[in-house]
Amino acid sequence: MNDFAVFPPRGAPVSAASLAREMAAVARVTVSPPPFPADAVRGKGQPVIVLPGFGAKDFTTARLRAFLSAQGFAPRPWPCGANLGPAANVLMRVEREVADMAVRHGKVALVGVSLGGTIAREIARRRPAQVSRVITLGSPVRLPVVSPLAPLAQAASLLWDADGRASLSRILEKLPVPLTAIVSPIDGIVDWQCCLPEPGDGEVIEVRTGHSIMGSTPDVQKIVAARLAQD
């Protein structure tokens, strides 16, 4: 899919400089993570799968999953290692994980960070009877995605099979389950306008935090907990 991502043109809200700021923010949060919000809504054991962002593994969502566990939800990592997009068998493996969890625990919520949220949308479209809702954190849905990581994303797209490519071609289609899209106008990795779903496709909530640290941001954690508690 040659038009999946493009490098930011002059004047775009993201750039190599904003990418550097994101990396600095990750370093700060890693050394000194902010405390979990004390006033966040508590859950009642609702099952959740947390999908990491592009090129990332589950350790990058550990802080968000720790928060959800502390609030009484039942978060699980996704089953696919580093997220290189809809590569061969990735969608099938996530579908299987959702189906297995749904049999044991009831409907499953999907919380996706960046590209993880893009994949979560497709899983919800395929498994609407088993997915309770989707929450995306800075997840691109409008192609081409404008990002300083575009060269890496284009390289990863060579691993995608026909099924995965087809899934991205329909990514803007309205979801059959409730959607919360959390976006940040100061996102330094993905042009935040690429993360806006079509009008009427769920709710959009703006926050002011970096792309890479959304899951560790207390305001975002509060939103995620509040929506998951509705299930």
PDB file of C-alpha atoms in Angstrom:
ATOM      1  CA  MET A   1       0.000   0.000   0.000  1.00  0.00           C
ATOM      2  CA  ASN A   2       2.205   2.788  -1.320  1.00  0.00           C
ATOM      3  CA  ASP A   3      -0.071   5.594  -0.131  1.00  0.00           C
ATOM      4  CA  PHE A   4      -0.462   4.412   3.473  1.00  0.00           C
ATOM      5  CA  ALA A   5       1.857   7.058   4.935  1.00  0.00           C
ATOM      6  CA  VAL A   6       3.702  10.120   3.716  1.00  0.00           C
ATOM      7  CA  PHE A   7       6.483  12.192   5.215  1.00  0.00           C
ATOM      8  CA  PRO A   8       5.214  15.549   6.523  1.00  0.00           C
ATOM      9  CA  PRO A   9       5.292  18.327   3.940  1.00  0.00           C
ATOM     10  CA  ARG A  10       6.511  21.793   4.873  1.00  0.00           C
ATOM     11  CA  GLY A  11       4.111  23.404   7.330  1.00  0.00           C
ATOM     12  CA  ALA A  12       2.613  20.145   8.629  1.00  0.00           C
ATOM     13  CA  PRO A  13       1.943  19.958  12.390  1.00  0.00           C
ATOM     14  CA  VAL A  14       4.369  17.035  12.694  1.00  0.00           C
ATOM     15  CA  SER A  15       8.019  16.913  11.692  1.00  0.00           C
ATOM     16  CA  ALA A  16      11.399  15.468  12.582  1.00  0.00           C
ATOM     17  CA  ALA A  17      11.576  18.118  15.330  1.00  0.00           C
ATOM     18  CA  SER A  18       8.242  17.070  16.830  1.00  0.00           C
ATOM     19  CA  LEU A  19       9.400  13.448  16.722  1.00  0.00           C
ATOM     20  CA  ALA A  20      12.448  14.432  18.767  1.00  0.00           C
ATOM     21  CA  ARG A  21      10.176  16.128  21.322  1.00  0.00           C
ATOM     22  CA  GLU A  22       8.122  12.947  21.556  1.00  0.00           C
ATOM     23  CA  MET A  23      11.216  10.863  22.287  1.00  0.00           C
ATOM     24  CA  ALA A  24      12.238  13.314  25.017  1.00  0.00           C
ATOM     25  CA  ALA A  25       8.746  13.073  26.544  1.00  0.00           C
ATOM     26  CA  VAL A  26       8.954   9.274  26.575  1.00  0.00           C
ATOM     27  CA  ALA A  27      12.273   9.468  28.398  1.00  0.00           C
ATOM     28  CA  ARG A  28      10.829  11.810  31.040  1.00  0.00           C
ATOM     29  CA  VAL A  29       7.767   9.667  31.642  1.00  0.00           C
ATOM     30  CA  THR A  30       9.856   6.497  31.804  1.00  0.00           C
ATOM     31  CA  VAL A  31      12.120   7.982  34.477  1.00  0.00           C
ATOM     32  CA  SER A  32       9.320   9.683  36.405  1.00  0.00           C
ATOM     33  CA  PRO A  33       5.838   8.445  35.444  1.00  0.00           C
ATOM     34  CA  PRO A  34       2.943  10.590  36.656  1.00  0.00           C
ATOM     35  CA  PRO A  35       0.779   9.086  39.407  1.00  0.00           C
ATOM     36  CA  PHE A  36      -2.452   7.388  38.486  1.00  0.00           C
ATOM     37  CA  PRO A  37      -5.486   9.693  38.804  1.00  0.00           C
ATOM     38  CA  ALA A  38      -7.052   9.197  42.218  1.00  0.00           C
ATOM     39  CA  ASP A  39     -10.537  10.142  41.024  1.00  0.00           C
ATOM     40  CA  ALA A  40     -10.801   7.745  38.088  1.00  0.00           C
ATOM     41  CA  VAL A  41     -13.880   5.547  37.724  1.00  0.00           C
ATOM     42  CA  ARG A  42     -13.533   1.978  38.938  1.00  0.00           C
ATOM     43  CA  GLY A  43     -14.409  -1.091  36.915  1.00  0.00           C
ATOM     44  CA  LYS A  44     -16.001  -4.416  37.740  1.00  0.00           C
ATOM     45  CA  GLY A  45     -13.673  -6.842  36.023  1.00  0.00           C
ATOM     46  CA  GLN A  46     -14.541  -5.865  32.452  1.00  0.00           C
ATOM     47  CA  PRO A  47     -12.206  -7.634  29.992  1.00  0.00           C
ATOM     48  CA  VAL A  48      -9.984  -5.366  27.901  1.00  0.00           C
ATOM     49  CA  ILE A  49      -7.312  -6.009  25.276  1.00  0.00           C
ATOM     50  CA  VAL A  50      -4.738  -3.227  24.912  1.00  0.00           C
ATOM     51  CA  LEU A  51      -3.079  -2.996  21.484  1.00  0.00           C
ATOM     52  CA  PRO A  52       0.307  -1.195  21.211  1.00  0.00           C
ATOM     53  CA  GLY A  53       1.347   1.360  18.622  1.00  0.00           C
ATOM     54  CA  PHE A  54       3.421   1.029  15.482  1.00  0.00           C
ATOM     55  CA  GLY A  55       6.648  -0.904  15.989  1.00  0.00           C
ATOM     56  CA  ALA A  56       5.915  -1.264  19.705  1.00  0.00           C
ATOM     57  CA  LYS A  57       5.552  -4.268  21.960  1.00  0.00           C
ATOM     58  CA  ASP A  58       3.379  -4.785  25.021  1.00  0.00           C
ATOM     59  CA  PHE A  59       5.859  -3.223  27.430  1.00  0.00           C
ATOM     60  CA  THR A  60       4.869   0.164  25.971  1.00  0.00           C
ATOM     61  CA  THR A  61       1.292  -0.315  27.237  1.00  0.00           C
ATOM     62  CA  ALA A  62       2.340  -1.663  30.643  1.00  0.00           C
ATOM     63  CA  ARG A  63       1.619   1.618  32.439  1.00  0.00           C
ATOM     64  CA  LEU A  64      -1.897   1.845  31.008  1.00  0.00           C
ATOM     65  CA  ARG A  65      -2.600  -1.794  31.801  1.00  0.00           C
ATOM     66  CA  ALA A  66      -1.292  -1.364  35.347  1.00  0.00           C
ATOM     67  CA  PHE A  67      -3.676   1.554  35.807  1.00  0.00           C
ATOM     68  CA  LEU A  68      -6.626  -0.426  34.478  1.00  0.00           C
ATOM     69  CA  SER A  69      -5.792  -3.356  36.741  1.00  0.00           C
ATOM     70  CA  ALA A  70      -5.592  -1.025  39.738  1.00  0.00           C
ATOM     71  CA  GLN A  71      -9.042   0.326  38.839  1.00  0.00           C
ATOM     72  CA  GLY A  72     -10.632  -3.108  38.794  1.00  0.00           C
ATOM     73  CA  PHE A  73     -10.657  -3.860  35.066  1.00  0.00           C
ATOM     74  CA  ALA A  74      -9.126  -7.004  33.541  1.00  0.00           C
ATOM     75  CA  PRO A  75      -6.676  -5.840  30.860  1.00  0.00           C
ATOM     76  CA  ARG A  76      -4.725  -8.203  28.644  1.00  0.00           C
ATOM     77  CA  PRO A  77      -1.862  -7.525  26.216  1.00  0.00           C
ATOM     78  CA  TRP A  78      -2.405  -8.284  22.582  1.00  0.00           C
ATOM     79  CA  PRO A  79      -1.053 -11.615  21.223  1.00  0.00           C
ATOM     80  CA  CYS A  80       1.158 -10.434  18.349  1.00  0.00           C
ATOM     81  CA  GLY A  81       4.456  -9.066  19.687  1.00  0.00           C
ATOM     82  CA  ALA A  82       5.764  -5.958  17.914  1.00  0.00           C
ATOM     83  CA  ASN A  83       2.992  -4.176  16.040  1.00  0.00           C
ATOM     84  CA  LEU A  84       4.024  -3.919  12.399  1.00  0.00           C
ATOM     85  CA  GLY A  85       0.471  -3.437  11.210  1.00  0.00           C
ATOM     86  CA  PRO A  86      -1.907  -5.962   9.619  1.00  0.00           C
ATOM     87  CA  ALA A  87       0.828  -8.401   8.622  1.00  0.00           C
ATOM     88  CA  ALA A  88       0.016 -12.018   7.779  1.00  0.00           C
ATOM     89  CA  ASN A  89      -2.159 -13.696  10.450  1.00  0.00           C
ATOM     90  CA  VAL A  90      -2.194 -10.649  12.776  1.00  0.00           C
ATOM     91  CA  LEU A  91      -5.888  -9.900  12.339  1.00  0.00           C
ATOM     92  CA  MET A  92      -6.735 -13.591  12.639  1.00  0.00           C
ATOM     93  CA  ARG A  93      -4.753 -13.928  15.889  1.00  0.00           C
ATOM     94  CA  VAL A  94      -6.408 -10.897  17.467  1.00  0.00           C
ATOM     95  CA  GLU A  95      -9.828 -12.124  16.356  1.00  0.00           C
ATOM     96  CA  ARG A  96      -9.123 -15.480  17.981  1.00  0.00           C
ATOM     97  CA  GLU A  97      -8.047 -13.791  21.219  1.00  0.00           C
ATOM     98  CA  VAL A  98     -11.238 -11.735  21.281  1.00  0.00           C
ATOM     99  CA  ALA A  99     -13.382 -14.797  20.612  1.00  0.00           C
ATOM    100  CA  ASP A 100     -11.685 -16.836  23.337  1.00  0.00           C
ATOM    101  CA  MET A 101     -12.010 -14.053  25.904  1.00  0.00           C
ATOM    102  CA  ALA A 102     -15.621 -13.401  24.981  1.00  0.00           C
ATOM    103  CA  VAL A 103     -16.524 -17.041  25.578  1.00  0.00           C
ATOM    104  CA  ARG A 104     -15.005 -16.930  29.053  1.00  0.00           C
ATOM    105  CA  HIS A 105     -15.778 -13.400  30.189  1.00  0.00           C
ATOM    106  CA  GLY A 106     -18.365 -11.786  27.916  1.00  0.00           C
ATOM    107  CA  LYS A 107     -17.893  -8.934  25.479  1.00  0.00           C
ATOM    108  CA  VAL A 108     -14.362  -7.528  25.229  1.00  0.00           C
ATOM    109  CA  ALA A 109     -13.340  -3.875  24.975  1.00  0.00           C
ATOM    110  CA  LEU A 110     -10.441  -2.904  22.725  1.00  0.00           C
ATOM    111  CA  VAL A 111      -8.114  -0.049  23.643  1.00  0.00           C
ATOM    112  CA  GLY A 112      -5.667   0.719  20.844  1.00  0.00           C
ATOM    113  CA  VAL A 113      -2.690   3.044  20.937  1.00  0.00           C
ATOM    114  CA  SER A 114      -1.899   4.655  17.557  1.00  0.00           C
ATOM    115  CA  LEU A 115      -1.768   1.875  14.923  1.00  0.00           C
ATOM    116  CA  GLY A 116      -3.148  -0.487  17.574  1.00  0.00           C
ATOM    117  CA  GLY A 117      -6.382   1.495  17.522  1.00  0.00           C
ATOM    118  CA  THR A 118      -6.512   1.327  13.746  1.00  0.00           C
ATOM    119  CA  ILE A 119      -6.334  -2.459  13.994  1.00  0.00           C
ATOM    120  CA  ALA A 120      -8.886  -2.466  16.830  1.00  0.00           C
ATOM    121  CA  ARG A 121     -11.387  -0.782  14.518  1.00  0.00           C
ATOM    122  CA  GLU A 122     -11.095  -3.607  12.017  1.00  0.00           C
ATOM    123  CA  ILE A 123     -11.452  -6.285  14.699  1.00  0.00           C
ATOM    124  CA  ALA A 124     -14.618  -4.610  16.001  1.00  0.00           C
ATOM    125  CA  ARG A 125     -15.988  -4.543  12.467  1.00  0.00           C
ATOM    126  CA  ARG A 126     -15.357  -8.276  12.142  1.00  0.00           C
ATOM    127  CA  ARG A 127     -16.517  -9.261  15.643  1.00  0.00           C
ATOM    128  CA  PRO A 128     -19.276  -6.818  16.631  1.00  0.00           C
ATOM    129  CA  ALA A 129     -21.113  -9.407  18.728  1.00  0.00           C
ATOM    130  CA  GLN A 130     -18.012  -9.958  20.864  1.00  0.00           C
ATOM    131  CA  VAL A 131     -16.579  -6.428  21.128  1.00  0.00           C
ATOM    132  CA  SER A 132     -18.232  -4.060  23.584  1.00  0.00           C
ATOM    133  CA  ARG A 133     -16.461  -0.865  22.469  1.00  0.00           C
ATOM    134  CA  VAL A 134     -13.328   0.587  20.924  1.00  0.00           C
ATOM    135  CA  ILE A 135     -11.170   3.335  22.418  1.00  0.00           C
ATOM    136  CA  THR A 136      -8.411   4.725  20.223  1.00  0.00           C
ATOM    137  CA  LEU A 137      -5.481   6.869  21.373  1.00  0.00           C
ATOM    138  CA  GLY A 138      -4.011   8.946  18.558  1.00  0.00           C
ATOM    139  CA  SER A 139      -4.980   6.315  16.002  1.00  0.00           C
ATOM    140  CA  PRO A 140      -4.794   7.205  12.300  1.00  0.00           C
ATOM    141  CA  VAL A 141      -7.880   6.521  10.223  1.00  0.00           C
ATOM    142  CA  ARG A 142      -7.419   8.899   7.292  1.00  0.00           C
ATOM    143  CA  LEU A 143      -4.993   7.951   4.545  1.00  0.00           C
ATOM    144  CA  PRO A 144      -2.341   8.784   3.745  1.00  0.00           C
ATOM    145  CA  VAL A 145      -1.131   9.115   7.315  1.00  0.00           C
ATOM    146  CA  VAL A 146       1.140  12.148   7.674  1.00  0.00           C
ATOM    147  CA  SER A 147       4.003  11.185   9.978  1.00  0.00           C
ATOM    148  CA  PRO A 148       7.787  11.517  10.283  1.00  0.00           C
ATOM    149  CA  LEU A 149       7.741   7.727  10.697  1.00  0.00           C
ATOM    150  CA  ALA A 150       6.356   7.313   7.174  1.00  0.00           C
ATOM    151  CA  PRO A 151       9.493   5.655   5.732  1.00  0.00           C
ATOM    152  CA  LEU A 152       9.366   2.988   8.447  1.00  0.00           C
ATOM    153  CA  ALA A 153       5.630   2.512   7.978  1.00  0.00           C
ATOM    154  CA  GLN A 154       6.091   2.083   4.232  1.00  0.00           C
ATOM    155  CA  ALA A 155       8.743  -0.556   4.844  1.00  0.00           C
ATOM    156  CA  ALA A 156       6.481  -2.400   7.290  1.00  0.00           C
ATOM    157  CA  SER A 157       3.626  -2.335   4.777  1.00  0.00           C
ATOM    158  CA  LEU A 158       5.629  -4.725   2.593  1.00  0.00           C
ATOM    159  CA  LEU A 159       4.805  -7.405   5.181  1.00  0.00           C
ATOM    160  CA  TRP A 160       1.045  -6.913   4.942  1.00  0.00           C
ATOM    161  CA  ASP A 161      -1.085  -9.464   3.180  1.00  0.00           C
ATOM    162  CA  ALA A 162      -4.047  -8.726   0.928  1.00  0.00           C
ATOM    163  CA  ASP A 163      -6.494  -9.083   3.813  1.00  0.00           C
ATOM    164  CA  GLY A 164      -4.597  -6.511   5.864  1.00  0.00           C
ATOM    165  CA  ARG A 165      -4.398  -4.048   2.993  1.00  0.00           C
ATOM    166  CA  ALA A 166      -8.120  -4.406   2.365  1.00  0.00           C
ATOM    167  CA  SER A 167      -8.857  -3.720   6.020  1.00  0.00           C
ATOM    168  CA  LEU A 168      -7.080  -0.362   5.821  1.00  0.00           C
ATOM    169  CA  SER A 169      -8.938   0.624   2.667  1.00  0.00           C
ATOM    170  CA  ARG A 170     -12.216   0.586   4.665  1.00  0.00           C
ATOM    171  CA  ILE A 171     -10.861   1.947   7.935  1.00  0.00           C
ATOM    172  CA  LEU A 172     -13.099   5.056   7.868  1.00  0.00           C
ATOM    173  CA  GLU A 173     -16.324   3.058   7.662  1.00  0.00           C
ATOM    174  CA  LYS A 174     -18.556   3.634  10.671  1.00  0.00           C
ATOM    175  CA  LEU A 175     -18.100   1.086  13.454  1.00  0.00           C
ATOM    176  CA  PRO A 176     -20.932  -1.158  14.649  1.00  0.00           C
ATOM    177  CA  VAL A 177     -19.872  -0.671  18.297  1.00  0.00           C
ATOM    178  CA  PRO A 178     -19.393   2.443  20.482  1.00  0.00           C
ATOM    179  CA  LEU A 179     -16.217   4.367  19.666  1.00  0.00           C
ATOM    180  CA  THR A 180     -14.200   6.915  21.618  1.00  0.00           C
ATOM    181  CA  ALA A 181     -11.392   8.512  19.633  1.00  0.00           C
ATOM    182  CA  ILE A 182      -8.915  10.401  21.811  1.00  0.00           C
ATOM    183  CA  VAL A 183      -6.823  12.845  19.795  1.00  0.00           C
ATOM    184  CA  SER A 184      -4.256  15.520  20.586  1.00  0.00           C
ATOM    185  CA  PRO A 185      -3.663  18.687  18.553  1.00  0.00           C
ATOM    186  CA  ILE A 186      -0.059  18.634  19.825  1.00  0.00           C
ATOM    187  CA  ASP A 187       0.544  15.063  18.673  1.00  0.00           C
ATOM    188  CA  GLY A 188       4.138  14.969  17.476  1.00  0.00           C
ATOM    189  CA  ILE A 189       4.108  11.722  15.509  1.00  0.00           C
ATOM    190  CA  VAL A 190       0.810  11.570  13.600  1.00  0.00           C
ATOM    191  CA  ASP A 191      -0.928  14.623  12.170  1.00  0.00           C
ATOM    192  CA  TRP A 192      -3.885  14.660  14.537  1.00  0.00           C
ATOM    193  CA  GLN A 193      -6.332  15.441  11.733  1.00  0.00           C
ATOM    194  CA  CYS A 194      -5.532  11.982  10.319  1.00  0.00           C
ATOM    195  CA  CYS A 195      -6.990  10.560  13.550  1.00  0.00           C
ATOM    196  CA  LEU A 196     -10.440  12.127  13.256  1.00  0.00           C
ATOM    197  CA  PRO A 197     -13.225   9.635  12.421  1.00  0.00           C
ATOM    198  CA  GLU A 198     -16.135  10.536  10.208  1.00  0.00           C
ATOM    199  CA  PRO A 199     -18.902  12.634  11.814  1.00  0.00           C
ATOM    200  CA  GLY A 200     -21.334  10.370  13.613  1.00  0.00           C
ATOM    201  CA  ASP A 201     -18.800   7.604  14.130  1.00  0.00           C
ATOM    202  CA  GLY A 202     -18.577   7.729  17.905  1.00  0.00           C
ATOM    203  CA  GLU A 203     -17.211  10.546  20.047  1.00  0.00           C
ATOM    204  CA  VAL A 204     -14.003  12.517  19.659  1.00  0.00           C
ATOM    205  CA  ILE A 205     -12.211  13.819  22.759  1.00  0.00           C
ATOM    206  CA  GLU A 206      -9.321  16.257  22.484  1.00  0.00           C
ATOM    207  CA  VAL A 207      -6.501  16.189  25.001  1.00  0.00           C
ATOM    208  CA  ARG A 208      -3.194  18.031  25.056  1.00  0.00           C
ATOM    209  CA  THR A 209      -0.451  15.491  25.403  1.00  0.00           C
ATOM    210  CA  GLY A 210       2.176  13.817  23.270  1.00  0.00           C
ATOM    211  CA  HIS A 211       1.377  10.889  21.019  1.00  0.00           C
ATOM    212  CA  SER A 212       3.820   8.489  22.672  1.00  0.00           C
ATOM    213  CA  ILE A 213       2.774   9.202  26.264  1.00  0.00           C
ATOM    214  CA  MET A 214      -1.008   9.177  25.932  1.00  0.00           C
ATOM    215  CA  GLY A 215      -1.376   5.919  27.821  1.00  0.00           C
ATOM    216  CA  SER A 216       0.626   7.332  30.741  1.00  0.00           C
ATOM    217  CA  THR A 217      -1.258  10.628  30.879  1.00  0.00           C
ATOM    218  CA  PRO A 218      -3.681  10.845  33.857  1.00  0.00           C
ATOM    219  CA  ASP A 219      -6.360  12.752  31.910  1.00  0.00           C
ATOM    220  CA  VAL A 220      -6.350  10.076  29.221  1.00  0.00           C
ATOM    221  CA  GLN A 221      -6.417   7.298  31.799  1.00  0.00           C
ATOM    222  CA  LYS A 222      -9.496   8.860  33.395  1.00  0.00           C
ATOM    223  CA  ILE A 223     -11.295   8.986  30.042  1.00  0.00           C
ATOM    224  CA  VAL A 224     -10.438   5.368  29.255  1.00  0.00           C
ATOM    225  CA  ALA A 225     -11.653   4.156  32.667  1.00  0.00           C
ATOM    226  CA  ALA A 226     -14.880   6.140  32.433  1.00  0.00           C
ATOM    227  CA  ARG A 227     -15.771   4.680  29.048  1.00  0.00           C
ATOM    228  CA  LEU A 228     -14.837   1.121  29.962  1.00  0.00           C
ATOM    229  CA  ALA A 229     -16.949   1.335  33.117  1.00  0.00           C
ATOM    230  CA  GLN A 230     -20.021   1.914  30.963  1.00  0.00           C
ATOM    231  CA  ASP A 231     -19.911  -1.687  29.756  1.00  0.00           C
TER     232      ASP A 231
END
